[in-house]
Every structure is written in C-alpha cells, then in structure tokens.
C-alpha cells in the first residue's frame, strides 16, 4: 500500500492555539496574573499601583497604575504575542533593566480570560479602551480615563476547565496572590502598593524605607530583629536585611532573594545563606532575609523559565563567597553562641550538603527514645503481659503504666518539639501515587519533613517515595505514615496544625508494638521521658497511660 507523496500531516498552528499553549506556561493561577500585571505597572514607572481581586482572583483581577500609559496603537498591539516595547534586538537582552521583555504576558492572559484595558498617556487628552476575550479582539475605542493603565481580568480559565478545576479555594488563591504581591512590593518600597480583596483594602503599603516596608508586611518582627547587609565590589552590590536567628519566627516559609529587583529562587546562593544560619536555628525553623543583589545585566540570565523566577549568574562562585561572608558578619551580631571559626572559615559554606549515612535501626524501646543514659538508683518494676508495667519509684510511689500509650506519648512530644531526629533508612521504601497538588504541597514541606527524619523523594511529579523514617519507629509504619502525609497534603490549604497531626500519626503508627522486653536502664529512661512530657497521663489519642497505685486505690480494688 502506498500513500500519496503529497500527504501533509504537519501544520503550523493558528495564533490562537499557540497563545493558549504559551498561556499554559505563563498563567498558572490568578497569582501569575498578579505578578505579570504588577511587573508591567512597575516597568511603566507607576508610583501608585493598586490591585483588586474577587474570589481569590477567580472572578476578577484588576490592576490600576498611574504610569506612562499607552498610545492607541500600542493599546491594541500589546495583546499580540512577542509584542514588547522593552527590547528591540537580541543585544538588548544583555542590558535589561525592565521586568518584562518577552512580550508574552498580555497575549497569554488574553488567551485564557476576558481582558479589558483602559490606558492613557499623560500627553494625551483621550485614552483607549480595548476588550479582548479568549484570544479575540472584541472592542477598541477612544475613552475618557485617568492617566495610566487599568487592566481588568475576568473569567480566568473559563475555557480551560482543567486549569479552572485545579484552582484551590478562594482563600488559598488569595494567599498565593498576596505572596506575589509582596514579592513585587519588597524591591520597590518607594512606590505605593495597595491590595483589595472582595472590595476590602487588605494591605496598604505607602512609600517607605526598605526596613519599614518589611516591618509593615511582617508585624511579627521588630526593628531589632533586622540586621542590615551591605557590600559592594566592582562585580556586584548587595544590600538588604537578615533576621537575627533568635528572633526568627518559627512559622516562616522562605528567605527572599532579589536579583536586579526581580524575585528569584536560586538554590546555590540560598544554600550558602542557609548554611550560615544552620548552626544558629532549630532544625524546623527556616532563615528569613531579604537580599538584594545587583549585577550588570549582561552577567545574569533570567530567560530560564517563563515566569523568570530562576537565574544563571556568570560569577556565581564569587557571589556565593561574598554572600557567605556578608551573612556571617551580620549574624555575628547574634546573641547566640557562634561556632568558633565563624568569621574565619570562608570555604566551609561552599560545600554542598551530603546526606548523612543512615544509622541502623534500634529495635528495643529505650534507645528509640533518644535520651541520655539514665542516672539515679535503679527502679523496682514488674512487667505484665509484655505491656503493663508496675513501677516503684525512688519516692516510694507505685504506678501502673501502659507502655504502648507511654511510648506513643513520648514519641508524640518529641516530634512536636522538633528535637534532633535521626533518620533510619527503609529497606522497603513506601511508595504512593500523588496528584500534582499534593506533589506541590509535599515539595514545599520536604525540608521540614527532612528535619523530622522523614526523607521523601518526588518522582516525576507523580509518585512519592518515603525512603527514611525517624529512627526508633517500626519500619512497618512507613506506609501508614506516608498515607497520613498524603492526607495532610490533600487538604485545600495546609492545615495550620499539620505538624501536630503528623506527630500524632507518627506516634500512633510508629510506636513499637507489644510484647516488650525491658532492661532495667530502659525502665529508668522510659520513666524519666514520661515525666518530662507535658501530659504524662494520657496518650495523644486520649487513652490513659498511668494510674497511681495508692493504698486507697488498692483497697478499693479489693472491696
Ligand atoms: P513585556 O512586559 O514582556 O514587554 P507584556 O505582554 O507584559 O510584555 O506587555 C506588552 C507591552 O505592553 C509592554 O512591553 C508595554 O509596552 C505594554 N504595557 C503593558 N502593560 C503596561 C502598563 N501597565 N503601562 C504601560 N504599558 C504597558
Ligand atoms: Mg510584562
């Protein structure tokens, strides 16, 4: 069988389809619109930038600025793909001073929503009004409007049901929106930013200094917490603030890095900063800082991802070294005990962390509690049924103790306090399929979980593998612990008490099961750990742990 030599199966896609595909990369959720429109307003030299959202941006996102505005021709052109006023030749890519340059944002947003534009230049009497809907121009006419630009985005993703469905609750989207809003507001403290949600002014950031701006976004911080950073070399300049380790709030999610005014995630540079903080922070607390790095535009490439949140730096190694020393000097102001070689050890921060070798799993109950060897006289005890302990204390009291409940309580409090936890590798890692949303949540939690002895790998955004659990837990609990984790990650927003939930699950599934055998030192360790608990009488699931066997209680028993 032959086919015609003229058969054409390949075709060049129409513009509308191309725009929709590209929109998939640029516009992931309402927060992406906030970011792109906000960046355009900043590029337009606006001094007042206001954001309005409704239903977390699902129903409406409006950004109004008092910037340079657009001519009637530009007002239509701006929705074309690769239409930009910011670069003209490839050479210009090496001298970027603007946030935008790809000319994709407005085309992408207009491909997946209804977009209305009002714009006027200061020199024009009359402005321009343009309406775009799902990639098509609906209207373009002269209009009376204020100087500057207003863009209104409605019906986001209405024709992309998959995206629409993957949006989370209004509140969660609102949180993402605010996050992008703050990332725009930090590098431009001299401009006035406002954010309204459901018609209420939720954040008002009038022109201020950088430290005032940081403090108005973070009322939980005080001025003493902020240590200024400053350094300048012929190759780069750094300024900003580091938060003192002892005043770093525990709920903090990230430190902020800006390169040439742009919010950037850079694993290499941020690792260096993290290493400087590490000996000074409890394992579950992340460092908080605002670092502004200025490098010649030709030495940084942000054209790495569509959202431009990653960067390649020509002088990365030099910048790493410099950041390490800038932070060590700043943190030397901490009142905490600093490592002896704090200021004199420039190379240490350049090493990447190597995962620690995993120790063999202890199986008996005492070592798993991770306490120092017990002191004091040995206790008299009797183990019943491999589970219940009758204990005579040094004070002459007698207690009846359920060892299973006691073990759960001790594990629970240990994880909740985030005490140093050693991971124990699993011979048979637990594995489970995950949704993209769960994946995102888990990826965010990964470093926190790691500090809690849970080592997690995300495979191709589809599967999660649990490779290690805290030493001292039953390896058989891995599956149940992973399930508990997936449950936590499945909720719309991370429950505020997720640590407590995880600690509860870890204790419940991870506690060794009876029958137990106990050495005398183990009894001592166990009793001391139980007494150190905030609630030594009940297990986290509410079961009684111990009874005092007083004379009256025993007598009552025999009545
Ligand atoms: P880019 O920002 O990469 O140039 P966009 O699609 O975001 O691409 O915007 C296209 C063009 O529209 C910009 O280059 C700019 O000329 C114009 N523009 C967009 N928003 C504004 C605004 N708020 N004020 C003035 N001009 C704007
Ligand atoms: Mg732009």
mmCIF file of C-alpha atoms in Angstrom, residues 207-403:
data_model
loop_
_atom_site.group_PDB
_atom_site.id
_atom_site.type_symbol
_atom_site.label_atom_id
_atom_site.label_comp_id
_atom_site.label_asym_id
_atom_site.label_seq_id
_atom_site.Cartn_x
_atom_site.Cartn_y
_atom_site.Cartn_z
ATOM 1 C CA UNK A 207 6.077 54.784 50.245
ATOM 2 C CA UNK A 208 8.633 53.854 52.901
ATOM 3 C CA UNK A 209 12.179 52.754 53.537
ATOM 4 C CA UNK A 210 13.039 49.110 52.932
ATOM 5 C CA UNK A 211 13.035 48.237 56.627
ATOM 6 C CA UNK A 212 9.690 49.998 57.147
ATOM 7 C CA UNK A 213 8.238 48.089 54.220
ATOM 8 C CA UNK A 214 9.486 44.775 55.591
ATOM 9 C CA UNK A 215 8.090 45.548 59.034
ATOM 10 C CA UNK A 216 4.713 46.589 57.673
ATOM 11 C CA UNK A 217 4.448 43.257 55.824
ATOM 12 C CA UNK A 218 5.791 41.395 58.879
ATOM 13 C CA UNK A 219 4.240 42.886 62.011
ATOM 14 C CA UNK A 220 5.560 39.868 63.932
ATOM 15 C CA UNK A 221 9.118 41.206 63.520
ATOM 16 C CA UNK A 222 10.635 44.073 65.461
ATOM 17 C CA UNK A 223 13.192 46.570 64.245
ATOM 18 C CA UNK A 224 15.908 44.975 66.405
ATOM 19 C CA UNK A 225 15.406 41.732 64.506
ATOM 20 C CA UNK A 226 16.657 43.255 61.241
ATOM 21 C CA UNK A 227 20.401 43.390 60.671
ATOM 22 C CA UNK A 228 21.409 45.480 57.657
ATOM 23 C CA UNK A 229 23.506 43.852 54.934
ATOM 24 C CA UNK A 230 25.806 45.851 52.689
ATOM 25 C CA UNK A 231 28.709 45.003 50.428
ATOM 26 C CA UNK A 232 29.980 46.305 47.144
ATOM 27 C CA UNK A 233 32.630 45.082 44.742
ATOM 28 C CA UNK A 234 33.304 46.048 41.150
ATOM 29 C CA UNK A 235 31.300 42.991 40.079
ATOM 30 C CA UNK A 236 28.206 43.229 42.262
ATOM 31 C CA UNK A 237 26.430 45.031 45.029
ATOM 32 C CA UNK A 238 24.413 43.602 47.893
ATOM 33 C CA UNK A 239 22.067 45.185 50.387
ATOM 34 C CA UNK A 240 19.059 44.189 52.440
ATOM 35 C CA UNK A 241 18.343 42.725 55.850
ATOM 36 C CA UNK A 242 18.936 39.455 57.659
ATOM 37 C CA UNK A 243 16.736 38.473 60.574
ATOM 38 C CA UNK A 244 18.555 37.597 63.798
ATOM 39 C CA UNK A 245 18.329 33.833 64.321
ATOM 40 C CA UNK A 246 16.964 34.190 67.849
ATOM 41 C CA UNK A 247 14.192 36.471 66.577
ATOM 42 C CA UNK A 248 13.286 34.403 63.513
ATOM 43 C CA UNK A 249 9.624 33.363 63.709
ATOM 44 C CA UNK A 250 9.153 29.575 63.583
ATOM 45 C CA UNK A 251 6.297 29.648 61.050
ATOM 46 C CA UNK A 252 8.459 31.313 58.424
ATOM 47 C CA UNK A 253 8.432 29.727 54.945
ATOM 48 C CA UNK A 254 11.249 31.340 52.980
ATOM 49 C CA UNK A 255 14.038 33.848 52.731
ATOM 50 C CA UNK A 256 13.845 36.320 49.863
ATOM 51 C CA UNK A 257 16.436 36.825 47.174
ATOM 52 C CA UNK A 258 16.102 39.535 44.541
ATOM 53 C CA UNK A 259 18.451 39.893 41.617
ATOM 54 C CA UNK A 260 18.272 43.264 39.894
ATOM 55 C CA UNK A 261 14.940 43.885 41.588
ATOM 56 C CA UNK A 262 13.430 40.604 40.493
ATOM 57 C CA UNK A 263 12.301 37.894 42.940
ATOM 58 C CA UNK A 264 14.480 34.857 42.169
ATOM 59 C CA UNK A 265 14.821 31.389 43.589
ATOM 60 C CA UNK A 266 18.435 30.337 43.381
ATOM 61 C CA UNK A 267 19.259 27.068 45.106
ATOM 62 C CA UNK A 268 23.033 27.625 45.039
ATOM 63 C CA UNK A 269 23.034 31.089 46.571
ATOM 64 C CA UNK A 270 20.290 30.322 49.050
ATOM 65 C CA UNK A 271 22.044 27.175 50.151
ATOM 66 C CA UNK A 272 25.071 29.244 51.137
ATOM 67 C CA UNK A 273 22.906 31.550 53.236
ATOM 68 C CA UNK A 274 21.118 28.565 54.778
ATOM 69 C CA UNK A 275 24.459 27.033 55.779
ATOM 70 C CA UNK A 276 25.490 30.187 57.603
ATOM 71 C CA UNK A 277 22.228 30.184 59.566
ATOM 72 C CA UNK A 278 22.135 26.454 60.165
ATOM 73 C CA UNK A 279 24.104 26.173 63.424
ATOM 74 C CA UNK A 280 22.015 29.005 64.887
ATOM 75 C CA UNK A 281 18.485 27.840 64.124
ATOM 76 C CA UNK A 282 16.433 24.890 65.350
ATOM 77 C CA UNK A 283 16.083 22.351 62.512
ATOM 78 C CA UNK A 284 12.465 23.220 61.725
ATOM 79 C CA UNK A 285 12.988 26.977 61.504
ATOM 80 C CA UNK A 286 13.992 28.460 58.185
ATOM 81 C CA UNK A 287 16.160 31.541 57.866
ATOM 82 C CA UNK A 288 14.433 34.785 56.993
ATOM 83 C CA UNK A 289 16.177 37.510 54.997
ATOM 84 C CA UNK A 290 15.773 39.971 52.166
ATOM 85 C CA UNK A 291 18.859 40.078 49.990
ATOM 86 C CA UNK A 292 19.045 42.412 47.040
ATOM 87 C CA UNK A 293 21.780 41.601 44.610
ATOM 88 C CA UNK A 294 22.684 43.937 41.806
ATOM 89 C CA UNK A 295 24.827 42.633 38.952
ATOM 90 C CA UNK A 296 25.429 44.026 35.459
ATOM 91 C CA UNK A 297 22.510 42.845 33.304
ATOM 92 C CA UNK A 298 24.900 41.130 30.901
ATOM 93 C CA UNK A 299 26.058 38.828 33.698
ATOM 94 C CA UNK A 300 22.702 37.394 34.631
ATOM 95 C CA UNK A 301 20.315 35.372 32.512
ATOM 96 C CA UNK A 302 16.724 35.237 33.733
ATOM 97 C CA UNK A 303 15.457 33.838 30.476
ATOM 98 C CA UNK A 304 15.473 30.369 32.035
ATOM 99 C CA UNK A 305 11.804 29.784 32.855
ATOM 100 C CA UNK A 306 8.692 31.525 31.502
ATOM 101 C CA UNK A 307 7.990 33.161 34.849
ATOM 102 C CA UNK A 308 11.639 34.318 35.074
ATOM 103 C CA UNK A 309 11.999 33.184 38.681
ATOM 104 C CA UNK A 310 15.322 31.448 38.107
ATOM 105 C CA UNK A 311 18.612 32.910 37.048
ATOM 106 C CA UNK A 312 22.022 31.917 35.795
ATOM 107 C CA UNK A 313 24.881 34.039 37.024
ATOM 108 C CA UNK A 314 28.252 34.403 35.348
ATOM 109 C CA UNK A 315 30.078 34.950 38.638
ATOM 110 C CA UNK A 316 28.097 32.571 40.796
ATOM 111 C CA UNK A 317 31.060 31.271 42.776
ATOM 112 C CA UNK A 318 32.318 34.752 43.679
ATOM 113 C CA UNK A 319 28.825 35.807 44.669
ATOM 114 C CA UNK A 320 28.413 32.737 46.849
ATOM 115 C CA UNK A 321 31.599 33.514 48.703
ATOM 116 C CA UNK A 322 30.634 37.120 49.152
ATOM 117 C CA UNK A 323 27.123 36.267 50.389
ATOM 118 C CA UNK A 324 28.561 33.775 52.862
ATOM 119 C CA UNK A 325 30.865 36.362 54.363
ATOM 120 C CA UNK A 326 28.232 39.123 54.356
ATOM 121 C CA UNK A 327 25.848 36.890 56.295
ATOM 122 C CA UNK A 328 28.476 35.634 58.704
ATOM 123 C CA UNK A 329 29.372 39.214 59.558
ATOM 124 C CA UNK A 330 25.730 40.137 60.002
ATOM 125 C CA UNK A 331 24.888 37.142 62.167
ATOM 126 C CA UNK A 332 27.925 37.762 64.339
ATOM 127 C CA UNK A 333 25.584 40.299 65.978
ATOM 128 C CA UNK A 334 23.526 37.390 67.247
ATOM 129 C CA UNK A 335 23.494 36.786 70.988
ATOM 130 C CA UNK A 336 23.607 33.039 70.381
ATOM 131 C CA UNK A 337 26.833 31.122 70.828
ATOM 132 C CA UNK A 338 28.545 31.190 67.452
ATOM 133 C CA UNK A 339 30.796 28.421 66.158
ATOM 134 C CA UNK A 340 34.445 29.131 66.956
ATOM 135 C CA UNK A 341 35.515 29.554 63.325
ATOM 136 C CA UNK A 342 32.533 31.741 62.494
ATOM 137 C CA UNK A 343 34.307 34.593 60.723
ATOM 138 C CA UNK A 344 37.443 32.815 59.648
ATOM 139 C CA UNK A 345 36.024 29.980 57.608
ATOM 140 C CA UNK A 346 35.086 31.230 54.164
ATOM 141 C CA UNK A 347 35.327 27.899 52.325
ATOM 142 C CA UNK A 348 33.012 25.887 54.550
ATOM 143 C CA UNK A 349 29.879 27.378 53.100
ATOM 144 C CA UNK A 350 30.743 26.322 49.595
ATOM 145 C CA UNK A 351 30.364 22.647 50.282
ATOM 146 C CA UNK A 352 27.033 21.229 49.298
ATOM 147 C CA UNK A 353 25.384 19.131 51.968
ATOM 148 C CA UNK A 354 25.856 15.398 51.684
ATOM 149 C CA UNK A 355 23.080 13.228 53.113
ATOM 150 C CA UNK A 356 24.246 11.668 56.346
ATOM 151 C CA UNK A 357 24.773 7.937 56.427
ATOM 152 C CA UNK A 358 21.780 6.235 57.930
ATOM 153 C CA UNK A 359 22.308 4.502 61.218
ATOM 154 C CA UNK A 360 20.974 1.034 61.817
ATOM 155 C CA UNK A 361 17.565 0.930 63.392
ATOM 156 C CA UNK A 362 17.425 0.304 67.099
ATOM 157 C CA UNK A 363 14.627 -2.083 67.897
ATOM 158 C CA UNK A 364 14.397 -2.018 71.665
ATOM 159 C CA UNK A 365 12.251 0.566 73.263
ATOM 160 C CA UNK A 366 14.771 2.589 75.293
ATOM 161 C CA UNK A 367 17.299 3.721 72.684
ATOM 162 C CA UNK A 368 14.477 4.785 70.437
ATOM 163 C CA UNK A 369 13.600 7.480 72.935
ATOM 164 C CA UNK A 370 16.927 9.056 72.201
ATOM 165 C CA UNK A 371 17.660 10.122 75.769
ATOM 166 C CA UNK A 372 21.000 10.235 77.524
ATOM 167 C CA UNK A 373 21.789 7.341 79.815
ATOM 168 C CA UNK A 374 19.670 7.422 82.936
ATOM 169 C CA UNK A 375 21.007 8.450 86.312
ATOM 170 C CA UNK A 376 19.857 7.685 89.827
ATOM 171 C CA UNK A 377 19.071 4.463 91.647
ATOM 172 C CA UNK A 378 17.550 1.559 89.712
ATOM 173 C CA UNK A 379 13.783 1.237 89.941
ATOM 174 C CA UNK A 380 11.892 -1.831 91.044
ATOM 175 C CA UNK A 381 9.482 -3.000 88.418
ATOM 176 C CA UNK A 382 7.403 -5.854 87.143
ATOM 177 C CA UNK A 383 6.360 -6.299 83.520
ATOM 178 C CA UNK A 384 2.907 -7.853 82.996
ATOM 179 C CA UNK A 385 1.727 -9.400 79.719
ATOM 180 C CA UNK A 386 4.689 -7.825 77.916
ATOM 181 C CA UNK A 387 2.877 -4.481 78.029
ATOM 182 C CA UNK A 388 1.921 -3.235 81.501
ATOM 183 C CA UNK A 389 4.473 -2.103 83.970
ATOM 184 C CA UNK A 390 4.174 -1.919 87.740
ATOM 185 C CA UNK A 391 6.808 0.509 88.900
ATOM 186 C CA UNK A 392 8.042 1.513 92.374
ATOM 187 C CA UNK A 393 9.669 4.928 92.218
ATOM 188 C CA UNK A 394 12.511 6.191 94.373
ATOM 189 C CA UNK A 395 9.916 8.321 96.192
ATOM 190 C CA UNK A 396 8.054 5.181 97.258
ATOM 191 C CA UNK A 397 5.125 5.617 94.862
ATOM 192 C CA UNK A 398 3.754 2.750 92.806
ATOM 193 C CA UNK A 399 2.440 3.243 89.315
ATOM 194 C CA UNK A 400 0.690 1.017 86.825
ATOM 195 C CA UNK A 401 1.740 2.050 83.323
ATOM 196 C CA UNK A 402 0.578 1.109 79.831
ATOM 197 C CA UNK A 403 3.834 1.007 77.892
#
